mmCIF file of C-alpha atoms in Angstrom:
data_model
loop_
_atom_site.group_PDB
_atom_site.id
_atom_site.type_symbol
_atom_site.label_atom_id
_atom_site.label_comp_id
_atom_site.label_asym_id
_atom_site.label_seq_id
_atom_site.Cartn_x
_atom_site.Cartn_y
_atom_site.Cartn_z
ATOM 1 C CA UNK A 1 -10.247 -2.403 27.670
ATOM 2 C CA UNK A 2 -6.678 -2.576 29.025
ATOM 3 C CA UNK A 3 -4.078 -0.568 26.656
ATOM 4 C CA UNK A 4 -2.496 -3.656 24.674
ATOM 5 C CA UNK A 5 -5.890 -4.537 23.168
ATOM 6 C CA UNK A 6 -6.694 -0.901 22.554
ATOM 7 C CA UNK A 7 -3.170 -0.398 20.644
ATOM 8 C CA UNK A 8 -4.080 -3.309 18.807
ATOM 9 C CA UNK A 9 -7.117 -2.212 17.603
ATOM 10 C CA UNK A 10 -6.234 1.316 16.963
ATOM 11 C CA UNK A 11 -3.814 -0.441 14.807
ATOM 12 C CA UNK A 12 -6.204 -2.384 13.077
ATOM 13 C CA UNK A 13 -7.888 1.246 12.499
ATOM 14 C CA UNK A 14 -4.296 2.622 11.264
ATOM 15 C CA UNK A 15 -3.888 -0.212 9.074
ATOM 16 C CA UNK A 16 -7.408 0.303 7.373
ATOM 17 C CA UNK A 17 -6.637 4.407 6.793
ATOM 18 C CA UNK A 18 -3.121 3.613 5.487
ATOM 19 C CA UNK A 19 -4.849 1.584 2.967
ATOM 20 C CA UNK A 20 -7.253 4.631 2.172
ATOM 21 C CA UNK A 21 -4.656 6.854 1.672
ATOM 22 C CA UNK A 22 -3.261 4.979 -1.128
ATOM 23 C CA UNK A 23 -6.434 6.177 -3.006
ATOM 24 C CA UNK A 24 -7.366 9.791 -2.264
ATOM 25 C CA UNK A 25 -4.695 12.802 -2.662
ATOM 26 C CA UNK A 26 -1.851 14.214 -0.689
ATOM 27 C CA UNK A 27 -4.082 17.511 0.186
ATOM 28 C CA UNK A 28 -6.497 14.966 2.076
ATOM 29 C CA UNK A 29 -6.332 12.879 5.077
ATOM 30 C CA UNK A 30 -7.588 10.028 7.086
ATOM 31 C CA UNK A 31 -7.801 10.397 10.915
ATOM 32 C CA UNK A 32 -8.250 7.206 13.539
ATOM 33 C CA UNK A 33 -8.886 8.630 17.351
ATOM 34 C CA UNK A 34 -10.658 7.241 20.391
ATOM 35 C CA UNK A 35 -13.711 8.738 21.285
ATOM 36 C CA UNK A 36 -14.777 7.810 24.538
ATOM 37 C CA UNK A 37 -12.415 4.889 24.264
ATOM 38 C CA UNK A 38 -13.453 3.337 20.991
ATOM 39 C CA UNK A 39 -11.571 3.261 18.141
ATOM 40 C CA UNK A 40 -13.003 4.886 15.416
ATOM 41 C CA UNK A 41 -11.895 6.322 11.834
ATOM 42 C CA UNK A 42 -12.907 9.200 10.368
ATOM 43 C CA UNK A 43 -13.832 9.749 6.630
ATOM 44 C CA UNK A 44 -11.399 11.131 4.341
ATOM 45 C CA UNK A 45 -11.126 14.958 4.908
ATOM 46 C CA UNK A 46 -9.957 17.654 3.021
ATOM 47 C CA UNK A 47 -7.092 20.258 4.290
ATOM 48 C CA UNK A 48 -10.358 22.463 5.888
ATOM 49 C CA UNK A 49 -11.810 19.673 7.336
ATOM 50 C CA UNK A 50 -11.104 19.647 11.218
ATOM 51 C CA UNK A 51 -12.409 17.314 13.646
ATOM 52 C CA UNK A 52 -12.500 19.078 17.076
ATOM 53 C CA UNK A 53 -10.411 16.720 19.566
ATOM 54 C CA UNK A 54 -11.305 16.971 23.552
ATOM 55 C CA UNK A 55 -10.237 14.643 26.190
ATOM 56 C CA UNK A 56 -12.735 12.718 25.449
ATOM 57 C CA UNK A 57 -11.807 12.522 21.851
ATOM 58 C CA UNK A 58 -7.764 12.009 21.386
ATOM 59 C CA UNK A 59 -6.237 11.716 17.756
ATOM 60 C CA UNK A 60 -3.878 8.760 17.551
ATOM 61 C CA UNK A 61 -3.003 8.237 14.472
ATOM 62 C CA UNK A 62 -3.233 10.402 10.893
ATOM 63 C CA UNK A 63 -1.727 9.752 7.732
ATOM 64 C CA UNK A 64 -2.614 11.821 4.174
ATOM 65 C CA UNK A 65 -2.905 10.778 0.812
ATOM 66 C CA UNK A 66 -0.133 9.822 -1.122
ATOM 67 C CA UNK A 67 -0.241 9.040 -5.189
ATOM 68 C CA UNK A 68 2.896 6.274 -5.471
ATOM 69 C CA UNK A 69 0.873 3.152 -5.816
ATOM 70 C CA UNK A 70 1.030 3.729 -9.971
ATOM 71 C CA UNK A 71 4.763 4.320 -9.764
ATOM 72 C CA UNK A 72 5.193 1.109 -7.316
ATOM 73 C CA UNK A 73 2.543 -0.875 -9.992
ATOM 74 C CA UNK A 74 4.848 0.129 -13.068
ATOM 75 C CA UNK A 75 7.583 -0.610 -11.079
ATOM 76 C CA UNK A 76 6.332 -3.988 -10.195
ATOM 77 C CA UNK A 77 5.456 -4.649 -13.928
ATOM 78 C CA UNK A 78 8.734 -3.724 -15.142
ATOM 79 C CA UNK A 79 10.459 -6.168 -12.856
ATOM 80 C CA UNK A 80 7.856 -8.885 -13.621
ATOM 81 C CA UNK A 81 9.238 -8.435 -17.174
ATOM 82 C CA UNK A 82 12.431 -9.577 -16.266
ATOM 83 C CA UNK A 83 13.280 -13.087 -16.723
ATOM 84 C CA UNK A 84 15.747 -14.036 -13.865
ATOM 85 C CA UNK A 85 19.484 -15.199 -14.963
ATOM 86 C CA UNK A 86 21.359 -17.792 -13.242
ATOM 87 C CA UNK A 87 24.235 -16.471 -10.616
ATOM 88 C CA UNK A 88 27.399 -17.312 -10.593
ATOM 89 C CA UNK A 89 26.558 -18.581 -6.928
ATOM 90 C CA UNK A 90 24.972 -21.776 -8.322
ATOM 91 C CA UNK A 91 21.622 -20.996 -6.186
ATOM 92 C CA UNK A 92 18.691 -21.985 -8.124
ATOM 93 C CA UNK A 93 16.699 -19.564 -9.577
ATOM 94 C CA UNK A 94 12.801 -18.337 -7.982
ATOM 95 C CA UNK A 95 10.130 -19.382 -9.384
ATOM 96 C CA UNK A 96 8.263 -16.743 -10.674
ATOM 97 C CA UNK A 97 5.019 -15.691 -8.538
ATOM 98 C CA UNK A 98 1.673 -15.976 -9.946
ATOM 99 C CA UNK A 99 1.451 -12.349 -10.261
ATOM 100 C CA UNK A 100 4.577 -12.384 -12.596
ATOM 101 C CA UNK A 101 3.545 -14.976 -14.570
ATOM 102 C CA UNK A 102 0.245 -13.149 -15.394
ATOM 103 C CA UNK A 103 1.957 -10.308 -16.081
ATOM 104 C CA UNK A 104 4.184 -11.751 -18.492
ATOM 105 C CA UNK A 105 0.979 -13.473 -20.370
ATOM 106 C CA UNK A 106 -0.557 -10.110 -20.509
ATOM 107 C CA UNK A 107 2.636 -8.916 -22.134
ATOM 108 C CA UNK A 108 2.786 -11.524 -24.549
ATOM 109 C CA UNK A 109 -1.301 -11.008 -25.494
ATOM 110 C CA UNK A 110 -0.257 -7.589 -26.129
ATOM 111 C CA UNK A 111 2.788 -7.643 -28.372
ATOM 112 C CA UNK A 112 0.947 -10.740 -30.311
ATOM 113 C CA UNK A 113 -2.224 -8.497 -30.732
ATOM 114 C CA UNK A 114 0.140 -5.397 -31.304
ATOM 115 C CA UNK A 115 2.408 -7.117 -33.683
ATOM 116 C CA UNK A 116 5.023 -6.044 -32.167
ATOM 117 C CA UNK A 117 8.289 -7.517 -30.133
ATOM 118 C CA UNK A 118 7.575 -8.154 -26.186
ATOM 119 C CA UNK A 119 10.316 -5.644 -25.233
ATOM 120 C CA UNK A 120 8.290 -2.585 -27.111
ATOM 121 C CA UNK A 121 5.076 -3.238 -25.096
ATOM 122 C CA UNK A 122 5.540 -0.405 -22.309
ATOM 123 C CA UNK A 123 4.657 -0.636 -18.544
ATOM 124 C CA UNK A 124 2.211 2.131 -19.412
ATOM 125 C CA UNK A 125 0.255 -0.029 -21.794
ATOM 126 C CA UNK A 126 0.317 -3.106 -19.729
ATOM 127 C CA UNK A 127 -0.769 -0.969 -16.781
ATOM 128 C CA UNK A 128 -3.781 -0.099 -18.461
ATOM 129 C CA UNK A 129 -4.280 -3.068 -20.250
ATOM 130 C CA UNK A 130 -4.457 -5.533 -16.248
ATOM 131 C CA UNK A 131 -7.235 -6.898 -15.614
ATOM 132 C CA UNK A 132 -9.235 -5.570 -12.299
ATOM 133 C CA UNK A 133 -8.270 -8.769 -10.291
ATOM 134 C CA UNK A 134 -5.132 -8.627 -10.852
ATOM 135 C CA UNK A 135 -4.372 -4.964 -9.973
ATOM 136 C CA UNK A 136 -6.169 -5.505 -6.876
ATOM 137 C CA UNK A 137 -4.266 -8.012 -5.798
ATOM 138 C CA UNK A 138 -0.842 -5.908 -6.750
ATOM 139 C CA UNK A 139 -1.999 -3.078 -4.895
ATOM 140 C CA UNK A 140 -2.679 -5.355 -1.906
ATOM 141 C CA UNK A 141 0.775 -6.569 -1.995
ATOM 142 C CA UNK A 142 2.697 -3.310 -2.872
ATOM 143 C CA UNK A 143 0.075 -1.734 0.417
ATOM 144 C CA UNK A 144 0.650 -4.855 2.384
ATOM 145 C CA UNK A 145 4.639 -4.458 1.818
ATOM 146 C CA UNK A 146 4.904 -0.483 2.748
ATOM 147 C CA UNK A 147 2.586 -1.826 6.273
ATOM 148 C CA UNK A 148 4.758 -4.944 6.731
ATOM 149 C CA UNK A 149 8.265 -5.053 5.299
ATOM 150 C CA UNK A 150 11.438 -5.514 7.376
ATOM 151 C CA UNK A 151 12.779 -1.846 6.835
ATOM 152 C CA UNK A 152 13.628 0.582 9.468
ATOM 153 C CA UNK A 153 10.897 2.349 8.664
ATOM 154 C CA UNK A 154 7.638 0.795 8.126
ATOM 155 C CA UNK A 155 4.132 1.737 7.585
ATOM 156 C CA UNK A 156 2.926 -0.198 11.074
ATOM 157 C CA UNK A 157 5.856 0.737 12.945
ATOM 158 C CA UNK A 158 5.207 4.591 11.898
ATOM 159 C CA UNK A 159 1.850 4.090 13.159
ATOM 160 C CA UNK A 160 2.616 2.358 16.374
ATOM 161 C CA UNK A 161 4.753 4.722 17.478
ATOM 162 C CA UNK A 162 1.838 7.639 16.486
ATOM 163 C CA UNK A 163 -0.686 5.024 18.585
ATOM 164 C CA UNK A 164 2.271 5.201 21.668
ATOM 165 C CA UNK A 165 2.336 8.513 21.685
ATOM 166 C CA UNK A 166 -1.107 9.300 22.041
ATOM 167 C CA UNK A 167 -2.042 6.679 24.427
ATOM 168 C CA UNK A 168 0.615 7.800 26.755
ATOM 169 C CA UNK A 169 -2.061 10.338 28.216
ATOM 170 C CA UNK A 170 -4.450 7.326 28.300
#
């Protein structure tokens, strides 16, 4: 397998662990190495847990657990809350995304049920008040964002440069 099409899928690999460690805490860790030139991942593993790395074996990319998806969610809900105002710019404004718009509905189900105004439903109840589907498919876009986004710093581009490094012995 020439080295392009092993970065790539050590990448896929990287991609797949960063995902993981959105779930499982900061004292744990997911590992992807080669062994014997395969890509491979490991399970998640605890600070104790060592896997024993040879030639043969070479650890290219590791990334522990880290607990800011809820944040990023409440975050999310908080500015799915916010109906957009016209600029002084003229531009027209977004419409809002699928995702906002059921977020606002589940808003609006629980002030009505709640008897209350929209603005004193908190994130924290309409966190865990969304439905399963819908949180999945926040948490793939919040994980898909950190991997993607046009920053400096990136979750992929943090990773390729772990994958680079490793391989250079390759």
């Amino acid at each position: 397998m020439d080295k392009e099409t092993l970065t790539q899928d050590l990448l896929k690999h990287a991609r797949n662990a960063f995902e993981t460690a959105s779930t499982i805490h900061d004292n744990q860790r997911v590992e992807v190495y080669l062994n014997d030139g395969v890509a491979k991942t490991s399970d998640v593993l605890d600070e104790g847990d060592e896997i024993v790395y040879t030639p043969s074996r070479i650890l290219c990319y590791q990334i522990h657990g880290y607990d800011y998806l809820e944040d990023e969610i409440k975050t999310w809900i908080d500015f799915a809350r916010k109906l957009q105002q016209p600029t002084d710019d003229g531009m027209p404004l977004p419409e809002p995304t699928s995702v906002e718009k059921s977020i606002r509905e589940l808003i609006d189900e629980i002030a009505k049920r709640n008897g209350v105004n929209r603005d004193m439903v908190s994130s924290f109840e309409v966190f865990a008040n969304l439905p399963i589907d819908l949180l999945g498919t926040i948490e793939q876009q919040i994980i898909e964002y950190w991997w993607s986004a046009d920053e400096e710093e990136n979750g992929k581009k943090l990773a390729l440069a772990q994958i680079e490094e490793a391989l250079k012995g390759v």
